[in-house]
Amino acid sequence: MGYKNSIQLTKDKKLRHFLTIEGLPRAILVEILDNAESFLTVGEQQVKKVPLLRGKVIVNLFFENSTRTRTTFELAAKRLSADVLNLNIATSATSKGESLLDTLQNLEAMHADMFVVRHALSGASFFIANHVAPHISVINAGDGCYAHPTQAMLDMLTIRKHFGAFADLNVAIVGDILHSRVARSEIHALTTLGVNEVRVIAPKTLLPSAIESMGVHVYNDMNKGLEGVDVIIMLRLQKERMDGAFVPSEEEYFNCYGLTEEKLRLANSHAIVMHPGPINRGVEIESSVADGKQSVILEQVSNGIAARMAIMSMCMSGIAAGEV
Amino acid sequence: MSLRIKGGRVIDPANSLDQVVDIVIENGKIASVGAVPKGFRADQTIDAKDKIVCPGFVDLRARLREPGLEYKGTIESETRAAAASGITTLCCPPDTTPVCDNPSVVELIYQRAAASRKARVLCMGALTVGLEGRLTSEMKALADVGCVGVSNGYKPVRDTLVMRRAMEYASGHNLTVFIHAEDTWLRGGGVAHEGPVSTRLGLAPIPEFAETIAVARELALIEHTGARAHFCGLSTARAVNMITQAQEEGMPVTADVNMHNLFLTEMDLLDFNAQCHVRPPLRSQRDREGLRAGLLSGAISAITTDHQPHDSDAKFGPISETEPGISGLETFLLLGLRLVKDKVLTLSQLISLISSGPAQILGLPVGNLSVDSTADLCIFDPEISNTVDAKRFLSRGQNTPFDGWELDGRVTHTILDGQLVFTAE
């Protein structure tokens, strides 16, 4: 789907916005992972900074609240020596009747170089990228049910660190696929990087109708779906899904789709357990599994900073070097 | 005032006519087709050589936005756009502000339309008071002031008992019920056809069966109540099949399709293009083929503009925050001619679907060139090629996904009641 690349990449195929994984060539994903690995050590140094984005202004533009994602983006930007501005639009200008475009134009006038955007509606990141000045890079920090590509890349980094390569892996994504931007981005990343199999495990009510067209195998039975998998990515079940006849109760959901130690034993013995957070203990995952030795949930958080540093620095250098 | 249209290829599907002849118009009526009366001297002669002369187009659904939303369009601006597009009769759905559920709103619209004198504007009355789906409207009073049918617009009546009574009541007054078949529960907050594209984009889905379930309910009610009903803007191939079957069983049902659904599909949403946000949604390729087949089989007997002009803000934002609809008047004939060029329809079939077909659904004596009938005509050149430029639309709404399309055809003259209401520069 070329149009997505036409906005995400410069003429010489460098990253300039990072809105979705779909359509990006494998080489760019690998470059992100390689760069992220080199940034991993920055956090362990005495001085946790590199001067790559010195003098750049990065605006965290959050139309939807999220402490964790915003914080890791902020840390990533600061480690790259950029100046960071945090704006929670959810509680700010737009509620006073200022239009989205007015807000963006004001920020452009303050000489911002990059917008990190989180929005409740699918495609909002594309809308913003289509309307910003050409020197500004837009990074999607999650929009609606559409995409959360930086989360997917930090998860790929976590997987690669554990297994070294993707080709032989069977990966299961479990839970509310229907409403999950994380799941959609993970599926694109995993299929692009060429894992052996991607499975989605969920009740039919929480699966989009044509999910198989994205190249995954569907399992409604978690016990069957976990057999022989190397990676289990658990998704958060939002409390409001209890209201829409998606699932009958938290208890029944946990019984069918909660990851317990017993169910974890169905996967390969070296399997790792991931979760984008924040976790609902006792709803989608048992506490002992979340804290257990196969869990890499906290590693994901540290990898998140490195992956975002890689993506931000690549976008800024792409936009500086390339013709739009 | 008399007018002679000379040397054009006259296509009048209602009279199975397709030949180069002259037409004479006197006192607002067609005086002759073919032989010009002896001694006749026209006040004005239009040279229609190499042009098509046909009945003025009849549009079953064009929102003029007045009263209530004049920043999107006015009767003056939208009928001017209609005249420039060869449309001489158009029906205005009842979802104005205030709702067209009482004679005063109808009279207001008719007064303004009469003042602008660019197109024959006809009102569709509200089926229920305020379109709220609870109380049936005063349909007799609405019919008496000239409403040509009743409809609940884009607010399908949820309560099946209310719908039953509304149909019974309408049929007692010999009014056609115009129906948007949509199960509002299944539609929910959906914006895109449920399928691969909504899955990928994470857009709230509207399943195919949001339409077919509603069609099934309404067909059962029509069968029971004996109401004459028309289905507006079908979007799925399955619904077309259901209508075909109902017609074969002799039920008094007709259907139309929006012009854009004959061209665009869910795939056109892939870049989150808000101009493709329409209701019902753009569906699959298979549905598009099913709709096209329905035109040929006769199950669908009219094509509509479903004109919905919008201000630019209404289309500016992430797609699910934008308002659905296309400004459809000014691409109507051009897209129709594309169907002819692509051999989906013959020219005569197209003209029938946009003139005599919809006129028959309304039960009105327009949409044909019979001698003594109202002289509503369109003259167009089918060969001139254009690039659609929304900025040059006469409609206040520049919202169109067809901007930049290369399309052939240009209206050169539009005649309403024997008067020239549009002449191309």
XYZ file of C-alpha atoms in Angstrom:
749
model
C 0.000 0.000 0.000
C 2.277 2.602 -1.412
C 0.518 5.774 -0.359
C 1.474 5.120 3.243
C 5.127 5.043 2.352
C 4.744 8.100 0.189
C 4.072 10.040 3.331
C 6.309 8.103 5.739
C 9.442 7.995 3.632
C 11.525 10.661 1.927
C 12.297 10.399 -1.775
C 15.484 8.491 -1.006
C 13.529 6.021 1.190
C 14.536 7.397 4.580
C 12.078 7.528 7.432
C 10.538 10.967 7.939
C 7.297 10.179 9.788
C 6.602 7.020 11.745
C 2.874 6.382 11.554
C 2.402 2.685 10.838
C 4.520 -0.391 10.293
C 2.415 -1.483 7.360
C 4.261 -1.108 4.096
C 7.658 -0.279 5.605
C 10.456 -2.391 4.126
C 12.070 -4.989 6.347
C 15.418 -3.186 6.048
C 14.058 -0.135 7.852
C 12.665 -2.234 10.674
C 16.030 -3.969 11.043
C 17.811 -0.616 11.020
C 15.524 0.572 13.820
C 16.341 -2.536 15.842
C 20.107 -2.202 15.221
C 20.103 1.443 16.239
C 17.958 0.672 19.268
C 20.449 -1.949 20.426
C 23.261 0.547 20.267
C 21.168 2.984 22.330
C 20.474 0.358 24.981
C 23.899 0.957 26.507
C 23.296 4.707 26.825
C 20.993 4.056 29.746
C 23.714 2.175 31.559
C 26.318 4.927 31.249
C 27.129 7.464 33.959
C 25.985 10.281 31.664
C 22.827 8.936 30.035
C 22.859 11.273 27.046
C 23.938 11.467 23.440
C 23.912 14.801 21.568
C 22.080 13.595 18.434
C 19.035 15.856 18.751
C 20.613 18.793 20.557
C 18.728 21.996 19.820
C 15.648 20.149 18.544
C 12.211 20.780 20.035
C 10.032 17.733 20.449
C 6.396 18.173 21.421
C 4.500 15.345 23.056
C 1.016 16.001 21.779
C -1.300 13.804 23.795
C -4.975 14.046 22.916
C -5.539 10.983 25.058
C -3.956 10.497 28.465
C -1.124 8.038 28.888
C 1.510 8.446 31.559
C 3.681 5.514 30.617
C 4.023 6.082 26.892
C 4.493 9.804 27.334
C 7.167 9.279 29.966
C 9.217 6.895 27.837
C 8.990 9.249 24.856
C 10.087 12.094 27.107
C 13.030 10.122 28.457
C 14.016 9.001 24.963
C 13.961 12.602 23.712
C 15.965 13.850 26.673
C 18.599 11.166 26.251
C 18.972 12.430 22.696
C 19.508 15.921 24.191
C 16.331 17.410 22.693
C 14.124 19.953 24.418
C 10.770 18.436 25.288
C 7.366 20.029 25.637
C 4.498 17.985 27.035
C 1.000 18.994 26.023
C -2.074 17.250 27.279
C -4.576 18.475 24.745
C -7.260 16.275 26.282
C -7.567 18.873 29.031
C -6.294 21.925 27.197
C -6.878 24.059 24.128
C -9.239 21.987 21.981
C -11.773 21.819 24.774
C -11.805 25.622 24.644
C -12.918 25.473 21.037
C -9.506 25.919 19.474
C -9.335 23.718 16.423
C -6.761 21.003 16.013
C -5.210 22.887 13.124
C -4.892 26.087 15.164
C -3.087 24.155 17.886
C -0.681 22.653 15.363
C 0.005 25.998 13.729
C 0.765 27.575 17.101
C 3.234 24.832 17.885
C 4.849 25.193 14.467
C 5.260 28.884 15.188
C 7.206 27.877 18.309
C 9.629 26.086 15.960
C 8.818 22.559 16.980
C 10.711 19.895 15.018
C 8.752 16.796 15.927
C 5.287 15.924 17.137
C 4.731 12.755 19.099
C 0.991 12.203 18.764
C -1.417 10.120 20.812
C -5.069 10.349 19.791
C -8.279 8.413 20.458
C -9.281 8.192 16.776
C -7.916 5.862 14.103
C -5.962 7.693 11.429
C -5.445 10.870 13.482
C -1.671 10.580 13.053
C -2.087 10.525 9.266
C -4.361 13.518 9.431
C -1.789 15.487 11.427
C 1.152 14.362 9.260
C -0.798 15.511 6.205
C -1.242 18.991 7.614
C 2.035 19.917 9.337
C 4.800 22.027 7.821
C 7.253 19.961 5.756
C 10.136 20.275 8.241
C 8.144 18.613 11.019
C 8.265 14.903 11.691
C 5.268 13.110 13.185
C 5.542 10.003 15.318
C 2.417 8.003 16.074
C 2.281 7.179 19.770
C -1.026 5.374 19.308
C -4.131 6.444 17.364
C -7.503 4.863 17.970
C -7.580 1.190 17.049
C -5.270 1.766 14.108
C -1.598 1.707 15.018
C 0.953 1.918 17.796
C 4.111 1.324 15.809
C 6.715 2.287 18.427
C 5.207 -0.262 20.836
C 5.519 -2.889 18.125
C 9.166 -2.023 17.512
C 10.113 -2.163 21.174
C 8.456 -5.565 21.333
C 10.414 -6.694 18.275
C 13.565 -5.518 20.022
C 12.637 -7.535 23.084
C 11.965 -10.625 20.976
C 15.194 -10.279 19.006
C 17.257 -9.898 22.160
C 15.830 -13.176 23.434
C 15.875 -15.276 20.317
C 18.400 -13.580 18.040
C 16.302 -14.154 14.907
C 12.653 -14.156 13.874
C 12.409 -16.862 11.225
C 11.562 -19.882 13.399
C 9.303 -18.183 15.897
C 5.648 -18.826 16.560
C 4.012 -15.822 18.168
C 0.591 -15.673 19.813
C -1.249 -12.421 20.485
C -3.989 -12.959 23.038
C -7.017 -10.869 23.959
C -8.905 -7.877 22.633
C -7.574 -7.799 19.068
C -10.635 -5.879 17.844
C -9.887 -2.666 19.721
C -6.126 -3.050 19.808
C -3.806 -0.763 17.885
C -0.940 -2.670 19.495
C -2.109 -5.951 17.956
C -2.440 -4.450 14.489
C 1.060 -2.974 14.588
C 2.558 -6.153 16.076
C 1.022 -8.221 13.267
C 2.514 -5.966 10.583
C 5.926 -5.976 12.301
C 5.990 -9.745 12.811
C 4.910 -10.568 9.265
C 7.390 -8.056 7.814
C 10.232 -9.470 9.883
C 9.206 -12.939 8.744
C 8.321 -15.020 11.772
C 7.116 -18.557 11.146
C 3.563 -18.005 12.358
C 1.441 -15.314 13.958
C -1.605 -16.489 15.878
C -4.343 -14.439 17.391
C -6.241 -15.941 20.292
C -9.535 -14.341 21.287
C -13.277 -14.841 21.530
C -14.995 -14.093 18.211
C -16.498 -10.940 19.703
C -13.044 -9.416 20.107
C -11.736 -10.210 16.625
C -12.141 -7.904 13.609
C -14.099 -9.628 10.843
C -11.303 -9.957 8.309
C -8.332 -10.470 10.618
C -7.130 -13.469 8.598
C -6.495 -11.134 5.680
C -3.655 -9.678 7.752
C -1.798 -12.981 7.572
C -2.589 -14.552 10.941
C -4.145 -17.785 12.153
C -7.157 -17.499 14.405
C -7.736 -19.520 17.564
C -10.782 -19.194 19.775
C -9.437 -21.849 22.135
C -6.446 -20.579 24.076
C -5.255 -24.062 25.042
C -4.900 -25.026 21.403
C -3.489 -21.676 20.383
C -0.645 -21.747 22.884
C 0.733 -25.105 21.780
C 4.236 -24.716 20.468
C 4.491 -20.939 20.716
C 7.693 -19.109 21.592
C 6.276 -15.689 22.319
C 2.995 -14.801 24.033
C 1.844 -11.208 23.778
C -1.022 -10.535 26.171
C -3.310 -7.557 25.544
C -5.080 -5.442 28.100
C -8.842 -5.917 28.372
C -10.492 -2.526 28.914
C -13.115 -2.512 31.634
C -15.662 -0.888 29.331
C -15.724 -4.024 27.157
C -17.850 -5.579 29.895
C -20.738 -3.309 28.826
C -21.026 -4.087 25.137
C -21.754 -7.836 25.174
C -18.156 -8.490 24.107
C -17.477 -10.743 27.105
C -19.910 -11.905 29.764
C -17.742 -11.275 32.829
C -14.171 -10.792 33.988
C -14.263 -14.207 35.585
C -15.318 -16.019 32.450
C -12.802 -14.034 30.419
C -10.007 -14.953 32.804
C -11.041 -18.600 32.730
C -10.951 -18.698 28.941
C -8.262 -16.192 27.982
C -6.324 -15.319 31.135
C -2.712 -16.471 31.112
C -2.139 -18.774 34.083
C 0.908 -20.846 34.979
C -1.015 -23.903 33.894
C -1.768 -22.501 30.442
C 1.760 -21.160 30.087
C 3.020 -24.751 30.313
C 1.296 -25.470 26.978
C 3.716 -23.152 25.207
C 7.345 -24.048 24.497
C 9.386 -24.203 27.697
C 11.582 -21.263 26.667
C 8.590 -19.087 25.744
C 8.565 -15.467 26.851
C 5.516 -13.553 28.120
C 4.965 -9.968 27.005
C 2.380 -7.301 27.768
C 2.257 -3.674 26.557
C 0.934 -2.579 29.961
C -0.643 -1.448 32.059
C -1.605 -4.963 33.124
C -4.861 -6.026 34.733
C -3.731 -8.666 37.158
C -6.325 -11.394 37.462
C -8.186 -10.287 34.313
C -5.886 -11.182 31.444
C -2.877 -12.451 33.353
C -2.202 -14.172 36.652
C 0.119 -12.222 38.984
C 2.541 -15.121 39.303
C 2.929 -15.206 35.510
C 3.314 -11.425 35.194
C 6.077 -11.536 37.805
C 7.413 -14.958 36.816
C 10.728 -15.872 35.277
C 9.316 -16.107 31.734
C 7.883 -12.595 31.929
C 9.807 -9.873 30.093
C 7.277 -7.124 30.807
C 9.730 -4.795 32.578
C 12.402 -5.389 29.953
C 9.898 -4.124 27.413
C 9.743 -0.826 29.272
C 13.526 -0.289 29.170
C 13.642 -1.396 25.545
C 10.905 1.129 24.854
C 13.220 4.027 25.548
C 15.949 2.675 23.225
C 13.493 1.848 20.429
C 11.967 5.312 20.599
C 15.421 6.930 20.604
C 16.216 5.010 17.428
C 12.966 6.000 15.714
C 13.184 9.660 16.717
C 16.785 10.050 15.614
C 16.163 8.266 12.307
C 13.154 10.457 11.519
C 15.055 13.643 12.338
C 18.038 12.730 10.240
C 15.769 11.543 7.412
C 13.898 14.816 7.347
C 17.121 16.857 7.560
C 18.897 14.958 4.775
C 16.153 13.971 2.402
C 14.062 15.791 -0.062
C 10.413 15.557 0.913
C -41.844 32.294 -25.568
C -41.047 29.611 -28.126
C -37.898 27.654 -28.589
C -36.571 25.381 -31.277
C -33.845 22.850 -30.558
C -32.310 22.024 -33.857
C -30.419 19.011 -35.106
C -29.643 17.280 -31.842
C -29.694 13.564 -31.153
C -32.877 13.264 -29.130
C -32.924 10.448 -26.604
C -36.233 9.970 -24.833
C -36.310 6.501 -23.268
C -39.914 6.865 -22.088
C -40.976 7.065 -25.758
C -38.256 4.709 -27.040
C -36.897 7.539 -29.143
C -33.288 7.908 -30.221
C -32.855 9.921 -33.411
C -31.753 13.261 -34.785
C -34.873 15.442 -34.810
C -35.942 18.962 -33.932
C -37.938 19.804 -30.836
C -40.267 22.753 -30.548
C -41.274 24.221 -27.227
C -44.125 26.633 -26.744
C -45.720 28.003 -23.585
C -43.657 25.781 -21.366
C -44.735 22.589 -23.115
C -43.243 20.328 -25.740
C -45.124 21.376 -28.873
C -43.585 18.900 -31.287
C -40.850 16.316 -31.642
C -39.810 15.725 -35.223
C -41.723 17.671 -37.850
C -41.721 21.391 -37.119
C -45.260 22.855 -37.454
C -45.799 24.823 -40.650
C -45.209 28.507 -40.355
C -43.634 28.137 -36.907
C -41.118 30.837 -36.053
C -39.117 30.324 -32.902
C -38.246 33.253 -30.636
C -34.997 31.421 -30.063
C -33.211 28.545 -31.758
C -30.589 26.355 -30.115
C -28.215 24.549 -32.417
C -27.824 21.094 -30.871
C -25.715 19.546 -33.618
C -23.489 16.756 -32.215
C -25.209 17.123 -28.869
C -27.599 14.952 -26.928
C -31.067 16.318 -26.190
C -32.907 14.482 -23.421
C -35.392 14.986 -20.603
C -34.114 17.074 -17.710
C -32.768 14.835 -14.967
C -34.796 13.867 -11.925
C -32.904 13.430 -8.668
C -34.635 11.579 -5.867
C -32.342 12.898 -3.158
C -30.453 16.164 -2.937
C -29.950 18.022 0.306
C -30.170 21.746 -0.243
C -29.366 22.504 3.422
C -31.995 25.196 3.697
C -33.595 25.833 6.108
C -31.137 25.430 8.950
C -27.696 24.758 7.521
C -27.284 27.656 5.100
C -23.503 27.722 5.719
C -23.386 24.405 3.835
C -25.744 25.375 1.032
C -28.877 27.327 0.154
C -31.792 26.625 -2.126
C -30.400 29.335 -4.391
C -26.826 27.973 -4.512
C -27.741 24.303 -4.832
C -30.495 24.710 -7.433
C -28.081 26.820 -9.488
C -25.642 23.890 -9.325
C -28.459 21.516 -10.263
C -29.389 23.605 -13.307
C -25.776 23.628 -14.453
C -25.814 19.839 -14.167
C -28.950 19.269 -16.248
C -31.083 18.391 -13.225
C -34.538 19.954 -13.501
C -36.397 18.135 -10.715
C -34.979 17.272 -7.332
C -36.386 15.910 -4.096
C -35.277 17.307 -0.844
C -35.171 14.895 2.143
C -36.997 15.944 5.311
C -33.940 16.250 7.556
C -33.772 20.028 7.410
C -33.646 22.187 10.538
C -36.427 22.421 11.506
C -37.501 19.025 10.236
C -39.887 19.020 7.289
C -42.733 17.488 9.290
C -45.337 20.224 8.905
C -46.766 22.286 6.027
C -45.032 25.520 7.001
C -41.561 24.113 6.330
C -42.724 22.734 2.981
C -44.225 26.084 2.037
C -41.049 27.907 3.025
C -38.929 25.636 0.832
C -41.332 25.962 -2.100
C -41.406 29.755 -1.798
C -37.622 30.010 -1.825
C -37.346 27.542 -4.697
C -39.921 29.509 -6.675
C -37.909 32.666 -6.075
C -34.722 31.096 -7.397
C -36.479 29.361 -10.351
C -33.519 27.180 -11.213
C -35.006 23.750 -10.592
C -38.270 22.117 -9.626
C -37.831 21.391 -5.936
C -40.049 18.764 -4.337
C -40.248 17.987 -0.656
C -40.162 14.612 0.958
C -42.227 14.884 4.139
C -41.133 13.431 7.446
C -42.573 9.989 8.184
C -42.533 10.638 11.925
C -42.675 13.862 13.914
C -39.205 15.366 14.234
C -37.886 12.165 12.592
C -37.909 10.810 16.134
C -39.555 7.544 15.229
C -42.350 7.823 17.796
C -45.406 9.609 16.337
C -46.526 9.484 12.731
C -46.531 12.894 11.090
C -49.583 14.610 9.614
C -49.008 12.993 6.266
C -52.257 14.119 4.688
C -51.461 17.736 5.449
C -47.963 17.244 4.039
C -49.359 15.668 0.881
C -51.844 18.501 0.483
C -49.071 21.091 0.335
C -47.179 19.074 -2.235
C -44.940 16.514 -0.536
C -44.204 13.732 -3.012
C -43.574 11.028 -0.442
C -42.647 10.425 3.175
C -39.345 9.353 4.646
C -37.497 9.233 7.921
C -34.261 10.253 6.207
C -31.108 8.866 7.780
C -32.937 8.116 11.011
C -34.478 4.694 10.428
C -37.456 4.025 12.688
C -36.164 1.652 15.340
C -39.501 0.704 16.794
C -41.023 -1.881 14.453
C -44.558 -1.192 15.684
C -44.216 2.513 14.876
C -42.896 1.576 11.433
C -45.855 -0.727 10.863
C -48.309 2.034 11.738
C -46.473 4.652 9.709
C -46.581 2.385 6.649
C -50.242 1.586 7.173
C -51.074 5.251 7.541
C -49.016 6.307 4.520
C -50.578 3.645 2.339
C -54.038 4.848 3.359
C -53.126 8.239 1.946
C -51.534 6.732 -1.144
C -48.068 8.053 -0.238
C -44.871 6.250 -1.148
C -42.610 5.541 1.832
C -38.942 6.220 1.068
C -36.722 4.021 3.221
C -33.059 4.075 4.179
C -32.617 0.467 5.167
C -30.227 0.353 8.067
C -30.291 -1.470 11.369
C -29.123 1.286 13.666
C -28.009 -1.165 16.365
C -25.696 -2.960 13.977
C -24.483 0.293 12.531
C -23.633 1.667 15.966
C -20.931 4.272 15.616
C -19.591 2.619 12.479
C -17.875 4.561 9.713
C -16.622 1.897 7.262
C -17.817 -1.312 5.651
C -16.969 -4.311 7.805
C -14.214 -6.097 5.918
C -10.480 -6.126 5.267
C -10.197 -2.337 5.172
C -12.031 -1.618 8.434
C -9.993 -4.427 9.988
C -6.712 -2.891 8.883
C -7.557 0.698 9.670
C -9.182 -0.039 13.001
C -12.324 1.832 11.965
C -15.650 0.980 13.602
C -17.370 -1.400 11.158
C -20.813 -1.345 9.544
C -21.615 -4.897 8.487
C -23.373 -5.775 5.260
C -26.242 -7.227 7.277
C -26.949 -3.831 8.865
C -28.587 -3.251 5.473
C -30.026 -6.671 4.661
C -31.645 -7.172 8.064
C -33.383 -3.814 7.701
C -34.469 -4.622 4.138
C -35.936 -7.916 5.392
C -37.879 -6.186 8.168
C -39.266 -3.511 5.873
C -40.214 -6.052 3.186
C -42.195 -8.027 5.748
C -43.982 -4.857 6.821
C -44.638 -3.813 3.217
C -46.133 -7.199 2.476
C -48.448 -6.891 5.451
C -49.402 -3.230 5.123
C -49.599 -3.045 1.354
C -47.622 0.188 1.463
C -45.870 1.338 -1.677
C -42.218 1.636 -0.759
C -38.975 2.772 -2.256
C -35.543 1.776 -0.971
C -33.026 4.623 -1.046
C -29.339 4.210 -1.770
C -28.859 0.455 -1.606
C -25.218 -0.409 -0.986
C -25.017 -4.210 -0.970
C -25.384 -6.881 -3.638
C -27.445 -9.033 -1.269
C -29.997 -6.270 -0.745
C -30.337 -5.939 -4.526
C -31.124 -9.656 -4.687
C -33.745 -9.296 -1.964
C -35.437 -6.453 -3.840
C -35.321 -8.452 -7.069
C -37.054 -11.349 -5.369
C -39.689 -9.081 -3.823
C -40.384 -7.524 -7.213
C -40.710 -10.968 -8.783
C -43.305 -11.769 -6.142
C -45.212 -8.716 -7.289
C -44.547 -6.470 -4.315
C -44.835 -2.714 -4.973
C -41.187 -1.910 -4.246
C -38.566 0.063 -6.132
C -34.985 1.004 -5.359
C -32.260 3.473 -6.227
C -28.508 3.649 -5.868
C -26.181 6.566 -5.176
C -23.921 7.382 -8.120
C -20.757 7.151 -6.006
C -21.537 3.592 -4.873
C -21.299 2.568 -8.534
C -17.662 3.691 -8.620
C -15.971 3.654 -5.244
C -15.364 0.774 -2.840
C -14.005 0.284 0.678
C -10.520 0.306 -0.852
C -10.868 4.034 -1.462
C -10.793 4.558 2.305
C -7.330 3.071 2.681
C -5.637 6.436 2.999
C -8.244 7.641 5.526
C -9.767 9.899 2.874
C -12.630 11.689 4.618
C -14.156 12.529 1.223
C -14.987 8.831 0.962
C -16.836 8.866 4.270
C -20.413 8.285 3.108
C -23.575 6.687 4.394
C -24.246 3.885 3.625
C -20.533 3.121 3.488
C -18.570 2.248 0.379
C -18.672 -1.509 0.268
C -16.785 -4.321 -1.439
C -15.946 -4.741 -5.101
C -18.516 -7.559 -5.232
C -21.196 -5.210 -3.906
C -20.300 -2.596 -6.493
C -20.703 -5.191 -9.238
C -24.018 -6.290 -7.714
C -25.314 -2.719 -7.758
C -24.255 -2.312 -11.394
C -26.007 -5.582 -12.263
C -29.126 -4.320 -10.491
C -29.266 -1.378 -12.912
C -29.322 -3.751 -15.864
C -31.842 -6.199 -14.436
C -34.211 -3.366 -13.586
C -34.239 -4.102 -9.841
C -32.773 -0.626 -9.407
C -34.667 1.888 -11.507
C -32.995 5.166 -10.546
C -29.562 6.610 -9.854
C -29.382 9.508 -7.391
C -26.842 12.178 -6.580
C -27.431 11.825 -2.830
C -26.080 15.361 -2.870
C -24.823 16.467 0.548
C -22.872 19.703 0.412
C -20.619 20.351 3.405
C -18.532 23.210 4.728
C -14.818 22.408 4.687
C -14.626 21.955 8.489
C -17.133 19.102 8.298
C -14.630 17.070 6.274
C -11.512 18.199 8.110
C -10.304 15.811 10.791
C -9.676 12.156 11.547
C -12.231 10.304 9.419
C -14.570 9.144 12.160
C -14.961 12.735 13.322
C -15.998 13.966 9.877
C -19.528 14.154 8.497
C -20.590 11.672 5.825
C -21.660 12.745 2.353
C -20.553 13.944 -1.073
C -21.406 17.060 -3.034
C -22.782 15.095 -5.950
C -24.702 17.353 -8.339
C -21.884 18.538 -10.520
C -20.268 15.160 -11.183
C -23.596 13.356 -11.673
C -23.917 13.308 -15.455
C -20.156 13.024 -15.958
C -19.947 9.879 -13.842
C -23.036 8.535 -15.592
C -21.346 9.031 -18.950
C -18.338 7.176 -17.595
C -20.630 4.185 -17.012
C -21.588 4.438 -20.676
C -17.964 4.740 -21.786
C -17.090 1.690 -19.668
C -19.993 -0.169 -21.339
C -21.858 -0.728 -18.085
C -24.920 1.027 -19.540
C -26.063 2.299 -22.908
C -26.660 6.017 -23.191
C -30.387 5.399 -23.369
C -30.298 3.221 -20.241
C -28.383 5.903 -18.370
C -30.833 8.628 -19.348
C -33.733 6.434 -18.326
C -32.146 5.819 -14.905
C -31.744 9.535 -14.262
C -34.985 10.849 -15.782
C -37.993 8.641 -16.560
C -36.979 5.995 -13.996
C -37.024 8.291 -10.962
C -40.028 10.215 -12.379
C -41.998 6.968 -12.431
C -41.048 6.248 -8.810
C -42.429 9.661 -7.894
C -45.485 9.135 -10.096
C -44.901 12.497 -11.781
C -45.378 13.380 -15.456
C -41.784 14.582 -15.903
C -38.702 12.859 -17.254
C -40.026 12.432 -20.806
C -40.372 14.423 -24.002
C -43.958 13.498 -24.928
C -45.866 16.161 -26.829
C -47.782 18.439 -24.438
C -45.679 17.443 -21.449
C -43.736 19.938 -19.353
C -40.703 21.150 -21.263
C -37.848 20.143 -18.934
C -34.790 19.326 -20.997
C -31.084 18.921 -20.831
C -28.738 19.374 -23.772
C -25.214 18.121 -23.355
C -22.081 17.457 -25.315
C -20.911 13.943 -24.414
C -17.412 14.348 -25.852
C -15.852 17.350 -24.114
C -13.298 16.153 -21.604
C -12.874 17.810 -18.224
C -10.801 17.507 -15.106
C -13.137 17.731 -12.124
C -12.212 20.799 -10.099
C -14.191 21.052 -6.863
C -13.035 24.630 -6.365
C -15.117 25.592 -9.382
C -18.308 23.943 -8.164
C -21.357 26.160 -8.066
C -22.564 24.186 -5.045
C -21.334 25.518 -1.715
C -20.094 22.030 -0.982
C -16.709 21.279 -2.504
C -16.598 17.906 -0.801
C -15.980 15.286 -3.457
C -13.695 12.282 -3.790
C -13.827 12.769 -7.580
C -11.730 15.943 -7.547
C -9.082 15.621 -10.217
C -10.854 12.804 -12.114
C -10.772 13.021 -15.891
C -14.380 12.754 -17.060
C -16.146 13.462 -20.332
C -19.323 15.437 -20.877
C -20.619 18.951 -20.434
C -24.137 20.298 -20.074
C -24.644 23.150 -22.514
C -28.304 24.058 -21.888
C -30.897 23.299 -19.258
C -34.527 24.121 -19.870
C -37.102 24.209 -17.071
C -40.796 24.740 -17.884
C -39.763 25.945 -21.334
C -37.311 28.511 -19.941
C -33.551 28.385 -20.299
C -32.203 28.184 -16.751
C -28.644 27.382 -17.699
C -26.475 28.059 -20.719
C -22.820 27.089 -20.760
C -20.338 29.876 -21.405
